[in-house]
Short mmCIF file of C-alpha atoms in Angstrom, two decimals:
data_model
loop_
_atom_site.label_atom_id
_atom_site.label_comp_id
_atom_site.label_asym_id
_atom_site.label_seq_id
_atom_site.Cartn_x
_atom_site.Cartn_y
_atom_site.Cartn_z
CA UNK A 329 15.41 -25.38 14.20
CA UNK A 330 13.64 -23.02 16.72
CA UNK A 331 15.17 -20.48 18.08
CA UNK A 332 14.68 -19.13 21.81
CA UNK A 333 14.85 -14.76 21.51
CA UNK A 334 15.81 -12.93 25.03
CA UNK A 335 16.05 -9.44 25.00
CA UNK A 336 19.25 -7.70 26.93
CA UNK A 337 19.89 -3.94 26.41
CA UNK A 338 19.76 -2.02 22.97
CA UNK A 339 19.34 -5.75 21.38
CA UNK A 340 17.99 -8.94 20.96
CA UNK A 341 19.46 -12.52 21.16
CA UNK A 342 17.88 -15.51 19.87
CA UNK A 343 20.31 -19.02 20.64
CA UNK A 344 19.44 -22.32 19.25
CA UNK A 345 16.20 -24.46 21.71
CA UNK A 346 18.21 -27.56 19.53
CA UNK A 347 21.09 -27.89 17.29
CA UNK A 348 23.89 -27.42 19.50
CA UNK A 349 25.82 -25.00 20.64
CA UNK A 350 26.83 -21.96 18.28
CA UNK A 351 24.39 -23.47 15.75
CA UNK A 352 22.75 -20.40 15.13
CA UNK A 353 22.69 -16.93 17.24
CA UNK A 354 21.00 -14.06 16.03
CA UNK A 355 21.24 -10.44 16.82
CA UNK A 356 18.26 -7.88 16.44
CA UNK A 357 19.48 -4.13 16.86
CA UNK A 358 17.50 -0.89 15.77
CA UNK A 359 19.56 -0.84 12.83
CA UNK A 360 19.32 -4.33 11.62
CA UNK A 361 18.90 -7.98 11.85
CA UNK A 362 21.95 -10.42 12.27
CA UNK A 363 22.10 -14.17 12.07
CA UNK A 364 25.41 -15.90 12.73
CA UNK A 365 24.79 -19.69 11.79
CA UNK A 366 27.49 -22.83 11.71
CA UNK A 367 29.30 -23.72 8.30
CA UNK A 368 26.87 -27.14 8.27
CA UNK A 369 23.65 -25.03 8.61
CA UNK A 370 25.22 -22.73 6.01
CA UNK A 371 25.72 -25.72 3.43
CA UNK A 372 22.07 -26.78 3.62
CA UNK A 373 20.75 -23.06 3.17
CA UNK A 374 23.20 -22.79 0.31
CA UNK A 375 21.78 -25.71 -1.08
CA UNK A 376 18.50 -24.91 -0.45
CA UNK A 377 18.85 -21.66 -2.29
CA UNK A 378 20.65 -22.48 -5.35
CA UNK A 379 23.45 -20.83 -4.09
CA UNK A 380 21.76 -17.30 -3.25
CA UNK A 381 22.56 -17.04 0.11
CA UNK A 382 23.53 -14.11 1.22
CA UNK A 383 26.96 -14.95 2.87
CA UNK A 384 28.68 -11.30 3.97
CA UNK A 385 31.23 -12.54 6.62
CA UNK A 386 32.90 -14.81 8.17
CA UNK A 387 34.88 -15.72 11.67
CA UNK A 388 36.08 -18.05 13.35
CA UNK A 389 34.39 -18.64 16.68
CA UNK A 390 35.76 -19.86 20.44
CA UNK A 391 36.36 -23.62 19.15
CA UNK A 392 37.82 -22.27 15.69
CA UNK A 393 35.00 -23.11 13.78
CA UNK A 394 33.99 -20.28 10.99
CA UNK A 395 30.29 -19.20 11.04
CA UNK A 396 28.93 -17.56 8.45
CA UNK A 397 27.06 -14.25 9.48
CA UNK A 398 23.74 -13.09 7.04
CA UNK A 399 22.64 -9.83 7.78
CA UNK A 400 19.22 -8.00 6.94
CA UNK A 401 18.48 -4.15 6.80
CA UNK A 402 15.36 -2.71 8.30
CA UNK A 403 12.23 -1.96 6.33
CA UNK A 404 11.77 1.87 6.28
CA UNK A 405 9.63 3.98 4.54
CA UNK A 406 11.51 3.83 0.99
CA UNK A 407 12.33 0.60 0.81
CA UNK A 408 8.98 -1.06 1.70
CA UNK A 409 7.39 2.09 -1.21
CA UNK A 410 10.59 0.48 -3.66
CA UNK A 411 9.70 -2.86 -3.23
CA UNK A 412 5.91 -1.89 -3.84
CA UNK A 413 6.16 -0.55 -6.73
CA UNK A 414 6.65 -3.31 -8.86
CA UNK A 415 2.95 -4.67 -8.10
CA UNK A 416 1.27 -2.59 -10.95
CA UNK A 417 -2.30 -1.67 -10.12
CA UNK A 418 -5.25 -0.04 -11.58
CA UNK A 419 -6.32 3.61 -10.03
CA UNK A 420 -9.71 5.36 -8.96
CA UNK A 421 -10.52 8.28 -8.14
CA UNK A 422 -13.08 8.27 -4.65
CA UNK A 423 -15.73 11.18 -4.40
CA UNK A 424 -18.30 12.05 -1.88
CA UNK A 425 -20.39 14.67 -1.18
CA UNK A 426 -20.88 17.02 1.98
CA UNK A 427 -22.57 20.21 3.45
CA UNK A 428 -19.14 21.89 2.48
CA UNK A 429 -20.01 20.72 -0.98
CA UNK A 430 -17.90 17.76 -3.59
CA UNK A 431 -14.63 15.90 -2.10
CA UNK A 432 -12.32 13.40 -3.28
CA UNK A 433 -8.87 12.31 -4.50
CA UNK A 434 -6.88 9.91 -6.28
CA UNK A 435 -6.71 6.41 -4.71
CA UNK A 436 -4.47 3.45 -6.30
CA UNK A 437 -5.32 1.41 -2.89
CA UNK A 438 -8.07 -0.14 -4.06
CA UNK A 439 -9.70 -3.18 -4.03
CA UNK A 440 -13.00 -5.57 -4.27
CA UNK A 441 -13.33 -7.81 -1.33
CA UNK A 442 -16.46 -9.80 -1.22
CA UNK A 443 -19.01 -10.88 -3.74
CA UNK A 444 -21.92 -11.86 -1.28
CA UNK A 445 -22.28 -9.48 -0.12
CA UNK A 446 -20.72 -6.64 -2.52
CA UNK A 447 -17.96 -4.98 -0.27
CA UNK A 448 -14.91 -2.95 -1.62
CA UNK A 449 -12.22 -1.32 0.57
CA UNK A 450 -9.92 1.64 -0.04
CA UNK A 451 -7.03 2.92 1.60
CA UNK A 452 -6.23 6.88 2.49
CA UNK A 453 -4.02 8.42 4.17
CA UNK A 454 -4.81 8.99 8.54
CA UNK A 455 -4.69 12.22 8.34
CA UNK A 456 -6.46 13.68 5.24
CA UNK A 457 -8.55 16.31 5.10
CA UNK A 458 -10.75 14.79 1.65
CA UNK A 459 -10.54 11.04 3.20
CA UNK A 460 -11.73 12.61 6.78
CA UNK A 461 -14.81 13.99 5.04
CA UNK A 462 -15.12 11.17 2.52
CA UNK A 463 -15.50 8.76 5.67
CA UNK A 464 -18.28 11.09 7.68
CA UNK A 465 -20.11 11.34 4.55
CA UNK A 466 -20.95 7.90 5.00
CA UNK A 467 -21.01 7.16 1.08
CA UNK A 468 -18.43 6.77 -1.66
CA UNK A 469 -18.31 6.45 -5.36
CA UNK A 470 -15.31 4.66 -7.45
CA UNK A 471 -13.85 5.82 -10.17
CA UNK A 472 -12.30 2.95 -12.32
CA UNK A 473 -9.94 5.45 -14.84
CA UNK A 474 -9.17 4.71 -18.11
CA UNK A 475 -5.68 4.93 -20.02
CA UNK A 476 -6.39 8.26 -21.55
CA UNK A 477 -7.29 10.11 -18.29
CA UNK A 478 -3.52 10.79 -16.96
CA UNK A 479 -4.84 14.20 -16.43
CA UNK A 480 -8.18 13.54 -13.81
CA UNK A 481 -5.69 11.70 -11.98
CA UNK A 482 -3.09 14.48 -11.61
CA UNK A 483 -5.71 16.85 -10.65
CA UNK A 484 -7.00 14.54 -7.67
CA UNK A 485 -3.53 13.54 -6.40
CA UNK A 486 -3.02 17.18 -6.59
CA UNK A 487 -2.47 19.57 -3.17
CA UNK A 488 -5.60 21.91 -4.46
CA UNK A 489 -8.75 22.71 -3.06
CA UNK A 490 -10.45 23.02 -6.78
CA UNK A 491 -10.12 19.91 -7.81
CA UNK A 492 -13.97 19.44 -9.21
CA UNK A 493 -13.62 22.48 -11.56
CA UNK A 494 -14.11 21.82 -15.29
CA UNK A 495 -14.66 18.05 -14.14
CA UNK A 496 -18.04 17.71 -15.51
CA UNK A 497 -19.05 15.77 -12.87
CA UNK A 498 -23.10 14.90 -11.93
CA UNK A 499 -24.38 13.30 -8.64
CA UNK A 500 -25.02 10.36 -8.87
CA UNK A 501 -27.63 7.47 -8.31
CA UNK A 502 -26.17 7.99 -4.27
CA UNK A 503 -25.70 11.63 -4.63
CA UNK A 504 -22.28 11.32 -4.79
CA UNK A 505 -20.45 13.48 -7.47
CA UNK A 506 -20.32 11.09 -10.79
CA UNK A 507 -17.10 11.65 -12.88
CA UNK A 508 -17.73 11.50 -16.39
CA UNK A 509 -15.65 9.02 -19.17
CA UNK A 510 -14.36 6.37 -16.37
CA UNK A 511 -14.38 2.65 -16.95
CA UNK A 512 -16.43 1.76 -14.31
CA UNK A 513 -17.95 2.97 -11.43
CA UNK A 514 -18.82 1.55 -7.98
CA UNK A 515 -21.59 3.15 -5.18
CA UNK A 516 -20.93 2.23 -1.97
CA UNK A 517 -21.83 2.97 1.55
CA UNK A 518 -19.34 3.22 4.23
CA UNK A 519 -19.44 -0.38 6.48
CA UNK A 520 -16.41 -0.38 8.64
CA UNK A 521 -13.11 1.71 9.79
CA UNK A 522 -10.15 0.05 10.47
CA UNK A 523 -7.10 2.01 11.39
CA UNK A 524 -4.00 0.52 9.99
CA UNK A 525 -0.47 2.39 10.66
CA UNK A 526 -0.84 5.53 8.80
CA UNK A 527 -3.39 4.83 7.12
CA UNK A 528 -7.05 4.18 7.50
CA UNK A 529 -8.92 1.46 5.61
CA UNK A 530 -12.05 1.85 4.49
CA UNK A 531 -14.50 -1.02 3.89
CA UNK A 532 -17.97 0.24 1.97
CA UNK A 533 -20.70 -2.09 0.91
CA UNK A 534 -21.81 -1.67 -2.64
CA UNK A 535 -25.21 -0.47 -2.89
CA UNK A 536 -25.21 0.29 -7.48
CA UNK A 537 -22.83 -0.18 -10.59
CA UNK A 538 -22.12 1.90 -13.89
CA UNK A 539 -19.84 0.00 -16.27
CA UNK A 540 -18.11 -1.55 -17.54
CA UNK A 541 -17.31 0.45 -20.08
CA UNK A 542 -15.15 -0.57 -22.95
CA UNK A 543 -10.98 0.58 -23.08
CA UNK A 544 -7.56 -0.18 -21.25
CA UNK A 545 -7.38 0.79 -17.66
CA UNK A 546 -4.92 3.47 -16.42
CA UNK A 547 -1.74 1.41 -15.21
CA UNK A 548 0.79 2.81 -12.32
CA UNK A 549 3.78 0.95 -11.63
CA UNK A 550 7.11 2.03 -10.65
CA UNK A 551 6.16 5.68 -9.81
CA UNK A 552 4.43 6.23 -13.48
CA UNK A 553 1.81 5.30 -15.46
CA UNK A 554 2.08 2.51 -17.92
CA UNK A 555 3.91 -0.97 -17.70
CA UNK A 556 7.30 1.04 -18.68
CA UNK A 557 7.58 2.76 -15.44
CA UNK A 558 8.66 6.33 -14.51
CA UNK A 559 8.99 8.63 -17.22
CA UNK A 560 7.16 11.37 -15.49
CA UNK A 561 7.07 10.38 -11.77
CA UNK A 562 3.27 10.48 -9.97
CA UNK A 563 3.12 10.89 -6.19
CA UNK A 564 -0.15 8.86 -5.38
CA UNK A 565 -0.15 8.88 -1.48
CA UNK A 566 -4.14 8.27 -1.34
CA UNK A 567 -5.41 11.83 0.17
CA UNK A 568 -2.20 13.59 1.10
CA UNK A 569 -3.15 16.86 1.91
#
């Protein structure tokens, strides 16, 4: 069934294009999302969802008939970063290099994207200082981390300005600063911008490879690292400073 949305005041109200009346109304305020539906429309989603449906109240309406009213909260901030963290991803580190010398920071937004030809994207934060310079650099390197290497990644997630010291690290075939003991790692050149909410993705063309190298990648899921979750919690908002 389709349903017709008109906007009046503070909320929204979508009524039924078909069904009849009272077969479903809906209510969208800025707090959250309300669907009042008839008892026979209730039975089939019931049905439909193995008995999951998530039934909060009922009352009768004008003709005595209960509906059954399913509400939804928002998505802020925390829940949609919750719900999130059960995908489990790998993590890199991105460096660059400028005239103000080495740059970079931990990324777990990461991702290949094309094969012909080579493209990768990352994500970082809008308003970062290391992903502003990484992006007018022009050129990127990814740093595939392995399990053992809890501690480069604290150091680039890290609000610090010295992140490179005691690193080790070597420019690379790009010039880019080359971290040493990683996985993998991926050259690229910087192809496209896209801003996206609060953060900007990054799209880079891959121009050279090192790797793979053998050993288990560094997990994060749930706020830690490792397929247990949280012990120690990680914040790894890509270039937060």
């Amino acid at each position: 069934m389709d349903l017709l949305v008109s906007r009046s005041g503070p909320s929204t109200r979508a009524s039924p294009r078909s069904g009849g009346p009272h077969a479903c109304v809906a209510y969208v305020t800025s707090s959250r999302i309300v669907l009042t539906i008839s008892p026979s429309i209730a039975g089939r989603l019931e049905e439909a969802s193995g008995g999951a449906a998530a039934c909060l109240e009922g009352a009768a309406d004008d003709e005595g008939e209960v509906m059954t009213t399913l509400a939804h909260d928002p998505v802020t901030p925390t829940s949609m970063r919750q719900a999130m963290s059960a995908f489990a991803s790998g993590i890199t580190v991105i460096t660059s290099l400028d005239d103000d010398g080495p740059t970079g920071f931990t990324c777990q937004s990461f991702a290949s994207v094309s094969l012909e030809p080579p493209l990768v994207l990352f994500c970082v934060q809008a308003h970062s200082e290391s992903g502003a310079r990484v992006r007018r650099s022009g050129r990127f390197t990814a740093h595939v981390l392995g399990h053992r290497q809890e501690e480069m990644c604290r150091r680039f997630a890290a609000r610090t300005q010295h992140r490179f010291e005691g690193s080790g690290w070597r420019p690379s075939v790009i010039g880019t600063p080359a971290l040493p003991g990683v996985l993998a790692r991926v050259h690229a050149e910087v192809e496209r911008e896209v801003d996206a909410g609060d953060h900007t993705v990054v799209l880079g063309r891959v121009v050279a490879l090192d790797g793979p190298q053998g050993g288990r990648p560094l997990l994060f899921y749930r706020g830690g690292f490792g397929l247990s979750g949280a012990v120690d919690p990680v914040d790894l908002r890509c270039g937060w400073e």
